[in-house]
Coordinates of C-alpha atoms in Angstrom, one line a residue:
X1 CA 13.4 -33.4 -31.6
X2 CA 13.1 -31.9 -28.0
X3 CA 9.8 -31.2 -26.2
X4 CA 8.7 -28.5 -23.7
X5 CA 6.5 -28.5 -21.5
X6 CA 4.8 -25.0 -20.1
X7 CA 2.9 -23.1 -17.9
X8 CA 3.9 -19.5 -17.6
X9 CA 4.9 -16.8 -19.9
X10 CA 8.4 -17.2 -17.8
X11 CA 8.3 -20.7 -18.6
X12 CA 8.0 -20.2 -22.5
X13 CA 10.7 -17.6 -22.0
X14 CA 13.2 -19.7 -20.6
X15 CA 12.4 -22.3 -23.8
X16 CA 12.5 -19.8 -26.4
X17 CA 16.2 -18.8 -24.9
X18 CA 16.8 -22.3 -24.6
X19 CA 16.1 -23.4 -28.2
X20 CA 17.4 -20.3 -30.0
X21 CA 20.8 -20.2 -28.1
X22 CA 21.7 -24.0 -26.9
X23 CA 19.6 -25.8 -29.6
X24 CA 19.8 -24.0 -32.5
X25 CA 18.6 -25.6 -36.1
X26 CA 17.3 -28.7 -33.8
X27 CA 12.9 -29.2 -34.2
X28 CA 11.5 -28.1 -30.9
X29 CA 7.6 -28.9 -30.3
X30 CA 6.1 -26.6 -27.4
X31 CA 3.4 -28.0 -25.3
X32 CA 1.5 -24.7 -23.4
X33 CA -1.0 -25.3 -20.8
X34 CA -4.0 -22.9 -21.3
X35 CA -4.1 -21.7 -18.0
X36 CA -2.2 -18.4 -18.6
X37 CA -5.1 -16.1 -19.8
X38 CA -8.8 -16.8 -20.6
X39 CA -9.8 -18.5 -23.8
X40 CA -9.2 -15.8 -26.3
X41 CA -6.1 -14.5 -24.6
X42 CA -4.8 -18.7 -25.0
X43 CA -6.0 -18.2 -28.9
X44 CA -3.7 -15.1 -29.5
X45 CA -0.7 -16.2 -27.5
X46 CA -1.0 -19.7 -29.2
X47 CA -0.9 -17.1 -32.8
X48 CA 1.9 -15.7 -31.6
X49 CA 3.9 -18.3 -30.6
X50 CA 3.4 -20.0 -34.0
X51 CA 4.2 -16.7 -36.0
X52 CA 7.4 -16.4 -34.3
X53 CA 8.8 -19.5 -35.9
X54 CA 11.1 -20.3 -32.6
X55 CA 9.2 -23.0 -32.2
X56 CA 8.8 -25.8 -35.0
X57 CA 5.4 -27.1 -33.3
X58 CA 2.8 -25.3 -30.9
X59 CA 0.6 -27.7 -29.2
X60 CA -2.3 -25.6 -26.9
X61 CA -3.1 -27.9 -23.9
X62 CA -6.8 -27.5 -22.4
X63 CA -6.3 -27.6 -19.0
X64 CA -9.5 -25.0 -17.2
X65 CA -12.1 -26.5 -19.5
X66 CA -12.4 -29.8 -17.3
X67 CA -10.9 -32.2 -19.7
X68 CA -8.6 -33.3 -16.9
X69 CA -11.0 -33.8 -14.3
X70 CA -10.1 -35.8 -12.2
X71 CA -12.5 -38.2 -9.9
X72 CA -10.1 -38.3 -7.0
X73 CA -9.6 -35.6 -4.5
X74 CA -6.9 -34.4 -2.6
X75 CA -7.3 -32.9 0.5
X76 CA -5.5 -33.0 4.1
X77 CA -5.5 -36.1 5.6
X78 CA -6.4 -38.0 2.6
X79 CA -5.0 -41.7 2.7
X80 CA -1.4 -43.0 0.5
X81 CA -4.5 -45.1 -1.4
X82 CA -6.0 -42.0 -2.5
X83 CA -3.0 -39.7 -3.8
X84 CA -2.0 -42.9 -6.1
X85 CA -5.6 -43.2 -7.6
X86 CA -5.6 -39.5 -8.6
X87 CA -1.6 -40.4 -10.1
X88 CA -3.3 -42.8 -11.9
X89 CA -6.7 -41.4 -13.5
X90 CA -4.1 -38.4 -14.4
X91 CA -2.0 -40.5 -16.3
X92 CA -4.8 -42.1 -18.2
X93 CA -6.4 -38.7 -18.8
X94 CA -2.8 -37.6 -20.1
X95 CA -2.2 -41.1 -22.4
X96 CA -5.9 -39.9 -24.1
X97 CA -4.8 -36.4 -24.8
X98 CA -1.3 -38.0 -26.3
X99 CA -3.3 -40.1 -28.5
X100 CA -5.9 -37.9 -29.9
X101 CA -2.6 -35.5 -30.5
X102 CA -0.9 -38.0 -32.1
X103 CA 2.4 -37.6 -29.9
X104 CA 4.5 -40.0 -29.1
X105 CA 6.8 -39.9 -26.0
X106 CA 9.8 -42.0 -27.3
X107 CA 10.2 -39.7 -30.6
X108 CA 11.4 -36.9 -28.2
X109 CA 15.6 -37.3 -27.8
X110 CA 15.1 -34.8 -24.6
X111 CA 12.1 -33.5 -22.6
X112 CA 12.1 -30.6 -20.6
X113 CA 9.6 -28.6 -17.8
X114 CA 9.2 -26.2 -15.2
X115 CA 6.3 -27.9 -13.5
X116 CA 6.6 -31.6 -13.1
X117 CA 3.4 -31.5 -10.6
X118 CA 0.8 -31.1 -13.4
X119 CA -0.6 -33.2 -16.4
X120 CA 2.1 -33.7 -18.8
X121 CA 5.5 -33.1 -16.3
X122 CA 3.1 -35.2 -14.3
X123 CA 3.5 -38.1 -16.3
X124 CA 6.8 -37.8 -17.1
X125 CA 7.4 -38.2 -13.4
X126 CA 5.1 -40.4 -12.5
X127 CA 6.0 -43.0 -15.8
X128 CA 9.6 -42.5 -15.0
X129 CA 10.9 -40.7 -18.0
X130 CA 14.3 -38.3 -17.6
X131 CA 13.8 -35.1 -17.9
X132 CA 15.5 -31.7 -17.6
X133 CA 13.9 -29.3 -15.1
X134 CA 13.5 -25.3 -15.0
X135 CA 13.1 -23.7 -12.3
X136 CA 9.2 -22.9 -12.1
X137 CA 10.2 -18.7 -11.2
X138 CA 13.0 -16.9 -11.3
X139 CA 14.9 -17.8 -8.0
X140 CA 12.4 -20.5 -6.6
X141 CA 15.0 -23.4 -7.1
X142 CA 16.2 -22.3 -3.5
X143 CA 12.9 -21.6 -2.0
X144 CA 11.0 -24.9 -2.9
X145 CA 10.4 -25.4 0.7
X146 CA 8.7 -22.5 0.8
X147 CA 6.8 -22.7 -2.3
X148 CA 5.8 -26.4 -1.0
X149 CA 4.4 -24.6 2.3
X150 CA 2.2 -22.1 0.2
X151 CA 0.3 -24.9 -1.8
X152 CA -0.5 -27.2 1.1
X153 CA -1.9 -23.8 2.5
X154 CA -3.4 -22.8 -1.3
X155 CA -3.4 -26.4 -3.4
X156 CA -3.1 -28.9 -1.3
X157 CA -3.3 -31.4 -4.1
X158 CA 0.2 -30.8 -5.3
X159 CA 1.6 -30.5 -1.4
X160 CA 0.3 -34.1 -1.8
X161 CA 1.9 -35.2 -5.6
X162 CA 5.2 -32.9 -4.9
X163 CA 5.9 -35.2 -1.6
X164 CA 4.9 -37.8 -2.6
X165 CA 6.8 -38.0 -6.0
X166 CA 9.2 -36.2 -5.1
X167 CA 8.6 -33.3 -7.8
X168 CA 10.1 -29.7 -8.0
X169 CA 12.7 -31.3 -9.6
X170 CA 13.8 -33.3 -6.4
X171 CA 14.2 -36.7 -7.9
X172 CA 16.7 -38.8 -9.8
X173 CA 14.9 -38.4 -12.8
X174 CA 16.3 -35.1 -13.3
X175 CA 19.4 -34.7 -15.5
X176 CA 19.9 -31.0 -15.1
X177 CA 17.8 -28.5 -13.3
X178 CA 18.2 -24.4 -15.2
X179 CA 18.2 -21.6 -12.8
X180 CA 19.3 -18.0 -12.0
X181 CA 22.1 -18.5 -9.7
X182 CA 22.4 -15.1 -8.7
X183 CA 18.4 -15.1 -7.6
X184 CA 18.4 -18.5 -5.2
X185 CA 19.1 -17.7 -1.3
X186 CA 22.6 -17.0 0.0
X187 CA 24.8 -20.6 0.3
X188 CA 22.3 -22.4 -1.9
X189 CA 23.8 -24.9 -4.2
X190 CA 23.3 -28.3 -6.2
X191 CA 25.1 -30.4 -8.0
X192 CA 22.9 -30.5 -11.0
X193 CA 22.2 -26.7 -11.2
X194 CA 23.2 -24.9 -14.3
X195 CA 22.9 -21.2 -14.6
X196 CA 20.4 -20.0 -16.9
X197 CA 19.9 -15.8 -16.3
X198 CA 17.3 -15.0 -18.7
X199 CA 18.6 -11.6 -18.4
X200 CA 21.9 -12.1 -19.6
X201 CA 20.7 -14.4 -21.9
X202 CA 18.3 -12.7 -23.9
X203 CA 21.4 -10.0 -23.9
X204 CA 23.5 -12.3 -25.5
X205 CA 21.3 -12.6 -28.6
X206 CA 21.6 -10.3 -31.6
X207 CA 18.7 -7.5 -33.0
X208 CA 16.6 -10.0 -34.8
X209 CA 16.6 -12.5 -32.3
X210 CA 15.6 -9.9 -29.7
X211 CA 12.8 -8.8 -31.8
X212 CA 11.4 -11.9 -32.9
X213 CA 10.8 -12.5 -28.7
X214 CA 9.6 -9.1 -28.4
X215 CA 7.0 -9.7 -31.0
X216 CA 6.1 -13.0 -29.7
X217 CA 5.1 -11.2 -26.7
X218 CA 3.0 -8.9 -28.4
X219 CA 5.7 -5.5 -28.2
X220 CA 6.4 -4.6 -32.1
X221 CA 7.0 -0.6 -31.1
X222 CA 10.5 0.9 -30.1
X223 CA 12.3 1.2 -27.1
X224 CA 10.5 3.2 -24.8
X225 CA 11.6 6.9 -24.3
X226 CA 14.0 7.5 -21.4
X227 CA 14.2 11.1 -21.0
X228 CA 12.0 11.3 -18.1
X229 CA 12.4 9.7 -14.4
X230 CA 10.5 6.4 -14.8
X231 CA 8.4 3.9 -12.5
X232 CA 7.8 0.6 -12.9
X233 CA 4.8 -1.2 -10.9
X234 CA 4.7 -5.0 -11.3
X235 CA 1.1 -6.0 -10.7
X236 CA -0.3 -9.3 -8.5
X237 CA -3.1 -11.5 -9.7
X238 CA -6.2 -10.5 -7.4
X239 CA -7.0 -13.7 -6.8
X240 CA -3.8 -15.0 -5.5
X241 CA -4.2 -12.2 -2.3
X242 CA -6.1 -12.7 1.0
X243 CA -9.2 -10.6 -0.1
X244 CA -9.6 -11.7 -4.3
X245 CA -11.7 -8.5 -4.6
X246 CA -11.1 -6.0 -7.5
X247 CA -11.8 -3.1 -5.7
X248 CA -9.9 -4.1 -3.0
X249 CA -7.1 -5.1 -5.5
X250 CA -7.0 -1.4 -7.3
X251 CA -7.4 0.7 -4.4
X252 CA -4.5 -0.9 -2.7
X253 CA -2.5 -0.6 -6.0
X254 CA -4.0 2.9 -6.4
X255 CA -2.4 4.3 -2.9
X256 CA 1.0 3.0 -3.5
X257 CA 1.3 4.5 -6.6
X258 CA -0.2 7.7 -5.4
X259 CA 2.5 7.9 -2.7
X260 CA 5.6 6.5 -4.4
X261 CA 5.1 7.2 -8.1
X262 CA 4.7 11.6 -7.9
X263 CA 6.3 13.0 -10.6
X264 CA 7.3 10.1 -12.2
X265 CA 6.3 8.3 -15.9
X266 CA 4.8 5.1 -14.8
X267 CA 4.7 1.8 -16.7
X268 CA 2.6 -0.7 -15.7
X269 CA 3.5 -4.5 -16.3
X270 CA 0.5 -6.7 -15.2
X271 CA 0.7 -10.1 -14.0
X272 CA -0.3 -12.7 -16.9
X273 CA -3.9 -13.2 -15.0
X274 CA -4.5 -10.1 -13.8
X275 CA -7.3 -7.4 -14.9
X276 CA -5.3 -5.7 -18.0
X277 CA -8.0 -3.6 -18.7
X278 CA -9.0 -2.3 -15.6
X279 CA -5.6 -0.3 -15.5
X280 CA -5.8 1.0 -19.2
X281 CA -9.5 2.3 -18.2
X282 CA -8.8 3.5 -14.8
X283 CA -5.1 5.1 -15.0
X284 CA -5.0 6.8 -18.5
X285 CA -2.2 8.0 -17.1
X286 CA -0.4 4.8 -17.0
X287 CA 1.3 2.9 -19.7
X288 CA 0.2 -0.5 -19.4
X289 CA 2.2 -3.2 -21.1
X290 CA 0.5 -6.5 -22.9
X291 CA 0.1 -8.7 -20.3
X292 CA 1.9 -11.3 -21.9
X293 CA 5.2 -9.5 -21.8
X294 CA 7.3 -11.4 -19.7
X295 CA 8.7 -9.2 -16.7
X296 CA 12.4 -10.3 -17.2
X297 CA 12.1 -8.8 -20.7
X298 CA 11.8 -5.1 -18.6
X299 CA 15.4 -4.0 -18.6
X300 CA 15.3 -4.1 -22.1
X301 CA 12.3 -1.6 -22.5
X302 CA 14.6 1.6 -22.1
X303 CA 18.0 2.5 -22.7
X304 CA 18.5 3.7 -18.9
X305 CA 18.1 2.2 -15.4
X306 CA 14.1 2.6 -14.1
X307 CA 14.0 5.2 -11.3
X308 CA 11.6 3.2 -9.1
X309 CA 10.5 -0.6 -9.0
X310 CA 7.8 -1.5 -7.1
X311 CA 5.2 -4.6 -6.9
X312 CA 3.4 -6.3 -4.3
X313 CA 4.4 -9.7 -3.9
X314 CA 5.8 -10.6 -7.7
X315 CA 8.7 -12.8 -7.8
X316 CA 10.2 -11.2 -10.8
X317 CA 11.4 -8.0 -9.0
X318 CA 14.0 -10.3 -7.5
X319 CA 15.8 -10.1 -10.8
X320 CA 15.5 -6.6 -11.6
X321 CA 17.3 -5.3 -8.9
X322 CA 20.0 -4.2 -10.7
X323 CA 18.0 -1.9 -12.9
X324 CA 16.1 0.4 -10.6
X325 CA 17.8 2.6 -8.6
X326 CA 14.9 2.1 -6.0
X327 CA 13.4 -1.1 -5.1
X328 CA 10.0 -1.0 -3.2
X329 CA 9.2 -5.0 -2.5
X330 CA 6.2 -5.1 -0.5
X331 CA 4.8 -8.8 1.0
X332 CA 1.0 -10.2 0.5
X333 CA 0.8 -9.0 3.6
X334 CA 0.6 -5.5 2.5
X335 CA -3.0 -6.0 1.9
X336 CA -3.6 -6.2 5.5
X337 CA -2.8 -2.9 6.3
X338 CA -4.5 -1.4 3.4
X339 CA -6.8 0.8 5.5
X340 CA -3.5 1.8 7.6
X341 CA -0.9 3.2 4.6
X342 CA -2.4 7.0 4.4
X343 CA -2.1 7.2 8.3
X344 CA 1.5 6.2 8.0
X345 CA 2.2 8.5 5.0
X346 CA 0.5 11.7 7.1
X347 CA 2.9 10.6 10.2
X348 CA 5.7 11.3 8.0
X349 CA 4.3 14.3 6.2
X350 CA 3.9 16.0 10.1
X351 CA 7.0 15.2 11.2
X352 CA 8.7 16.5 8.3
X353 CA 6.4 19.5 8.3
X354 CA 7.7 20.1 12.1
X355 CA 11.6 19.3 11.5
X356 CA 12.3 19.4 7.7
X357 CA 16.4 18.9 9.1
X358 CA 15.6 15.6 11.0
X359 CA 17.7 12.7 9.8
X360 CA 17.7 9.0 10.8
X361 CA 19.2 9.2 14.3
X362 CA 16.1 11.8 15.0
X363 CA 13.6 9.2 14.8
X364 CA 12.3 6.3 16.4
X365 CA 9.6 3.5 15.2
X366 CA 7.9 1.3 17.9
X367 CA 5.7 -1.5 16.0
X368 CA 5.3 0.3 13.2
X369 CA 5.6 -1.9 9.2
X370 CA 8.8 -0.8 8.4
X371 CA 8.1 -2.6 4.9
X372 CA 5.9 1.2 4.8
X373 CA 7.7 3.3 7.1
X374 CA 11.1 2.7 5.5
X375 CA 10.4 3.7 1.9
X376 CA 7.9 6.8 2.9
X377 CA 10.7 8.6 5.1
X378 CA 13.6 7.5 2.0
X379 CA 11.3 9.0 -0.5
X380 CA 9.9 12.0 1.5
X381 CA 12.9 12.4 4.2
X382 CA 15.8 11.1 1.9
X383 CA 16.0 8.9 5.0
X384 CA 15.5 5.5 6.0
X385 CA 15.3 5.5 10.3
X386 CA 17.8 3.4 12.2
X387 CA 16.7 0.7 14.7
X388 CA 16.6 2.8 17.8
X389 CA 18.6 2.1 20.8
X390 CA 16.8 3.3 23.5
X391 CA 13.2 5.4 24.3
X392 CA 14.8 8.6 24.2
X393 CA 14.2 10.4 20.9
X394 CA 13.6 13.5 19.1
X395 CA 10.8 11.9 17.5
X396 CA 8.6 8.8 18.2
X397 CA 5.9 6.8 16.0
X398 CA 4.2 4.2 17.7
X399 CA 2.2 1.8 16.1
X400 CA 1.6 -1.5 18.3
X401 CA 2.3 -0.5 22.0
X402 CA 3.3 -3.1 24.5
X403 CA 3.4 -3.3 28.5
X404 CA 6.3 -0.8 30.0
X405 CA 6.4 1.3 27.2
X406 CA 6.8 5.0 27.3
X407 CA 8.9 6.7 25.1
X408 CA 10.8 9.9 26.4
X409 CA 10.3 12.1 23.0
X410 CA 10.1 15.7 22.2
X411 CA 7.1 14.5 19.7
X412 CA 5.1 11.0 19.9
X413 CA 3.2 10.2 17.2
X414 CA 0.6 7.3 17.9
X415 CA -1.1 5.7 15.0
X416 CA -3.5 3.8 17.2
X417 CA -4.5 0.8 14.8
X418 CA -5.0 -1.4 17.8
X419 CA -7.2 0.4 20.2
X420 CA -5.6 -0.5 23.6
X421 CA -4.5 2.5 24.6
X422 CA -1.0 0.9 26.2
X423 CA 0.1 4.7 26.5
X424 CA -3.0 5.5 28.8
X425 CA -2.1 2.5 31.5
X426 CA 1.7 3.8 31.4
X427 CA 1.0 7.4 31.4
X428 CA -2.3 8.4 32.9
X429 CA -1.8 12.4 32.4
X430 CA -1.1 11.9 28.7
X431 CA -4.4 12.9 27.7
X432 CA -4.0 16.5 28.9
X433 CA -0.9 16.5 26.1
X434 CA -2.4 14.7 23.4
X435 CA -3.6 16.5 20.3
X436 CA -6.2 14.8 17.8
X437 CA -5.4 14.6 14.0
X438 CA -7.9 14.1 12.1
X439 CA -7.5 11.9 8.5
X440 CA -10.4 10.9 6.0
X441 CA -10.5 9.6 2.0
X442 CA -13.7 10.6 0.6
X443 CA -14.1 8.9 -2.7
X444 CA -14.9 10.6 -6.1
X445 CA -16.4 9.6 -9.0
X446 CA -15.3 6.4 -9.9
X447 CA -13.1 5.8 -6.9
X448 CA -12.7 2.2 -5.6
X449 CA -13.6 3.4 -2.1
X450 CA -17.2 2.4 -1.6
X451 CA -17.6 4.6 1.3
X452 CA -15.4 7.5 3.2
X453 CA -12.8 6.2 5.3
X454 CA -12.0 8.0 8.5
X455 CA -8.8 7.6 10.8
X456 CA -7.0 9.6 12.7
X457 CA -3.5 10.2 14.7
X458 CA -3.0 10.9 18.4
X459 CA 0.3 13.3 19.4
X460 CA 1.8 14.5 22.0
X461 CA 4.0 17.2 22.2
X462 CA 5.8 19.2 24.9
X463 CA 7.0 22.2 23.7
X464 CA 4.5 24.8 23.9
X465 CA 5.4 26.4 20.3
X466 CA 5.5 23.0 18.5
X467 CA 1.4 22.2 19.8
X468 CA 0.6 25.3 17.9
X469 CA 2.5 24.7 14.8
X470 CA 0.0 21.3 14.6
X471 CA -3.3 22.5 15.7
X472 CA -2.4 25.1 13.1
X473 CA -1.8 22.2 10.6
X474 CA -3.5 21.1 7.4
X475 CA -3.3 18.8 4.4
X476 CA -5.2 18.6 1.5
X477 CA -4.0 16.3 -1.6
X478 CA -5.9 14.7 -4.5
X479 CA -5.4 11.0 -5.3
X480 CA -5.2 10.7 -9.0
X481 CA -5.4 6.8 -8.9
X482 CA -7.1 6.0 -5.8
X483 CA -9.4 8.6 -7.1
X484 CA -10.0 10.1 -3.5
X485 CA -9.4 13.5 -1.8
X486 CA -7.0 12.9 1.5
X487 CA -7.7 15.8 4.0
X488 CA -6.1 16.1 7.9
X489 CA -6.6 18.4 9.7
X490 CA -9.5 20.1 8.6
X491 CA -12.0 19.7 12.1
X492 CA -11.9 22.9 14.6
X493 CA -10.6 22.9 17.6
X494 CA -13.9 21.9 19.2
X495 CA -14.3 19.1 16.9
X496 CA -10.6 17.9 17.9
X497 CA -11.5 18.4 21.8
X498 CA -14.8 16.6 21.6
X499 CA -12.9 13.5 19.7
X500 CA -10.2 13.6 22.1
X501 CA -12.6 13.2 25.2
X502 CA -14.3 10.5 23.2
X503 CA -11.1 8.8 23.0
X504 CA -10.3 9.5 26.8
X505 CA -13.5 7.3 28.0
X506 CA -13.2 5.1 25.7
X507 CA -9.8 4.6 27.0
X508 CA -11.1 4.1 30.6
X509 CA -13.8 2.0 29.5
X510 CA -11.1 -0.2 27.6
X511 CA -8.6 -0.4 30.5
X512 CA -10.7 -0.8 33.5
X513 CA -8.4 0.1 35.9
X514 CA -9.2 1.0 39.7
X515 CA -7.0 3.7 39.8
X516 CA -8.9 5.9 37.6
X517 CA -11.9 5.7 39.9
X518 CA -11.3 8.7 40.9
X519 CA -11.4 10.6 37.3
X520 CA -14.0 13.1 37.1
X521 CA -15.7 10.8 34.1
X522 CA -16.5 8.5 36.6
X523 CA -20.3 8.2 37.9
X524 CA -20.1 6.1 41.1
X525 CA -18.2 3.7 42.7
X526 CA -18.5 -0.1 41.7
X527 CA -19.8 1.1 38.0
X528 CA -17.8 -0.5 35.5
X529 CA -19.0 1.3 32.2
X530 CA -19.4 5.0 31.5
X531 CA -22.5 6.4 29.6
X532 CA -23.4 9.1 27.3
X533 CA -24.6 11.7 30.1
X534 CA -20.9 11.6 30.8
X535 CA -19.8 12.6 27.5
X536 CA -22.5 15.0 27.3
X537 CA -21.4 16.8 30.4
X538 CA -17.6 16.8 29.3
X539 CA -18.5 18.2 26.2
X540 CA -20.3 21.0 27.9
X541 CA -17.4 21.6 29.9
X542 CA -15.1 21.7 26.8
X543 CA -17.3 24.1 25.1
X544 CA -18.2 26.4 28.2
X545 CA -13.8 26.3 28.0
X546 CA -13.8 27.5 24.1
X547 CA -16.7 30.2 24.8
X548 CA -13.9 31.6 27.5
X549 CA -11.3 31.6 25.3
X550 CA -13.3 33.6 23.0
X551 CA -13.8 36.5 25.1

């Protein structure tokens, strides 16, 4: 009889694949810690597990209601005594649970796991017994460096087991270790690897088989129509981002579909732990899959290729590459410039509106995200911009500025998320060029904006005709998911001039330097600081200017 041991919905994949294909007719008992879904979402999977029959025994194993507390703690800098106290009061919590179960280790001819760093792979480990090891994700055999960085970062308690036992399958306890080869990192390779694609694997097996996993997972309907262009958005948990806020969480997920998924049928596959529902009752729209559908189940939801992929930091992307025809793989660190994507997607929509013929020699990024930039001018542009190899452009778009720099473009586009004004120290005139773009999201009805957000772009333009073509230009769009209007454009001309000599003394007040003592904004010699009277005056002046142009 063989024994598995899992954590994930891509854990219980791999062992249904496993046991149907390279154990068939041989009693399996599956061991599932119930820290996939909340307490009724453990109680269905656990019925569906069981009513698949792959499975010959289906052992639930409490793991978030505090049966396995433990009275030792883990944190940085804790002592060699510690870490093996915890080992221990985990293995005696483990020896209880065996016992009230009624399982016994030695009846098990082969014992398998994706996470020996937790309860029962835990033990196995830590009491010595051999084991075969999968990898915990699809292509993390290669990157367990990396994924032992994250948890001292997130969980330092299993930084602390992991090196100190030697787990992720880095021990001689392992006999074999499963993993998609074609996922791990270029030149990665070890002795005891054996390829396990659950893609090609799940292939491999005939109608029944394939449907008897689909139902498992909660999908008894047909294939999914493909007569239509079709999206695919793989969700993250909330909770595993910088900021676990849900309205954080949807409004970030909101704007990336409203700019990459236009015009497309859009699926939506939620991660195991994330908030389901909130899609279903925000995005009617949407299809949203059960989220206990394992994601490298997808290719097998249509008969064709899925026009766009997208997902903010999922792993399982990795193996669908071959089955979208566009792949947008955005970091966690796409969260951080949340407030910044609509300012990048107006860049775009301006330049194109100026030179619908530009192509990727036209156009150069200085410390912009290309993780944004990139897909927005492929999608939009049918483009992706090459790294440029000088200042001299067509077109410039200038996110971060740094010392010395001063582009020589037709057009520069500054996005101005940093507020130094590196620019205005190289290029003290530029103000006199510069056009203000405004941008603002107002929120509607349920939108997950709390409050307007306002931003806005800074250009600068020589030719004569182009400056009118963008102080005549203006953008309206509805956001069906963020649930927001985007406007740019919309202030007069007074409005714009007022904002631009805002920005002009807030630039000398920022840069302090001596040689713009003699600028009409400043008051007197030796003051540092520049008032409102000033403003005042230089708003007069602008508007005096417009009442001229007038007449």
């Amino acid at each position: 009889m063989n024994l598995y041991y899992a954590a994930s919905l891509y854990h219980i994949l791999c062992f249904s694949l496993h046991a149907m294909i390279f154990q068939p007719g041989v009693r399996c008992h599956l061991v599932v810690s119930d820290n996939i879904f909340s307490k009724s979402g453990m109680a269905e999977l656990e019925r569906q597990l069981k009513d698949s029959g792959i499975f010959t025994q289906v052992t639930i194993m409490a793991f978030t209601g505090g049966e396995f507390f433990n009275e030792y703690t883990l944190e940085e800098g804790c002592s060699k005594e510690t870490i093996w106290h915890f080992l221990e009061s985990s293995s005696a919590q483990v020896e209880r649970w065996l016992e009230e179960h009624q399982i016994c280790l030695d009846d098990y001819e082969n014992k398998y796991t994706a996470i020996d760093h937790r309860l029962l792979g835990l033990y196995w480990l830590y009491k010595k017994y051999p084991y075969y090891y999968f990898e915990d994700g699809n292509g993390l055999l290669s990157r367990s460096q990396s994924q032992l960085e994250l948890h001292k970062q997130l969980q330092y308690e299993t930084y602390s087991i992991v090196t100190t036992l030697h787990g992720f399958g880095e021990n001689d306890l392992v006999i074999k270790k499963y993993a998609n080869m074609n996922a791990q990192l270029p030149g990665f390779s070890d002795p005891k690897a054996v390829d396990f694609d659950t893609i090609s694997l799940f292939a491999s097996l005939d109608k029944e088989q394939k449907k008897k996993i689909f139902t498992m997972y909660g999908l008894n309907g047909d294939l999914l129509s493909s007569g239509e262009k079709t999206f695919l958005f793989l969700t993250r948990f909330a909770k595993y981002l910088k900021k676990p806020n849900v309205y954080h969480h949807m409004y970030l997920n909101g704007a990336l579909l409203d700019l990459f998924a236009k015009g497309h049928r859009i699926i939506v596959k939620p991660h195991p732990r994330d908030y389901s529902g909130a899609y279903s009752l925000n995005w009617p729209d949407c299809e949203v899959l059960p989220k206990s559908f394992p994601s490298e189940l997808l290719p097998f939801l249509q008969e064709n290729d899925y026009d766009r992929i997208m997902t903010i930091g999922s792993t399982a992307i990795d193996a669908l590459s071959d089955f979208g025809d566009c792949i947008l793989k955005f970091d966690r660190e796409m969260e951080d410039k949340a407030d910044y994507i609509f300012t990048y997607y107006m860049a775009v929509r301006i330049l194109l509106h100026l030179f619908p013929k530009i192509g990727p020699e036209d156009v150069a990024l200085f410390g912009c995200s290309l993780e944004l930039m990139n897909p927005l001018f492929l999608i939009y542009g049918g483009f992706k911009p090459i790294p440029p190899k000088q200042f001299v452009n067509q077109i410039a778009i200038v996110d971060r500025q740094f010392p010395g720099f001063r582009p020589e473009a037709d057009v520069t586009i500054y996005l101005h998320t940093d507020n130094r004004f590196q620019f205005y120290r190289e290029d003290p005139d530029c103000f006199s060029r510069l056009i203000y773009m405004d941008l603002s999201l107002t929120p509607r009805s349920g939108s997950f904006l709390t409050k307007k957000k306002e931003h806005y772009l800074l250009i600068d333009v020589k030719d004569p005709s182009l400056r009118k073509k963008i102080a005549s230009y203006c953008y309206r769009e509805m956001l069906p998911h963020t649930k927001a209007d985007l406007n740019a454009g919309t202030f007069s001309l007074l409005q714009r001039k007022c904002l631009l000599a805002r920005l002009h003394l807030k630039a000398l007040r920022t840069i302090k330097n001596p040689l713009f003592k003699q600028s009409p904004l400043f008051l007197s010699p030796g003051k540092e600081y520049y008032n409102e009277d000033t403003l005042f005056l230089l708003n007069c002046e602008i508007r005096k200017e417009m009442e001229e142009e007038r007449l």
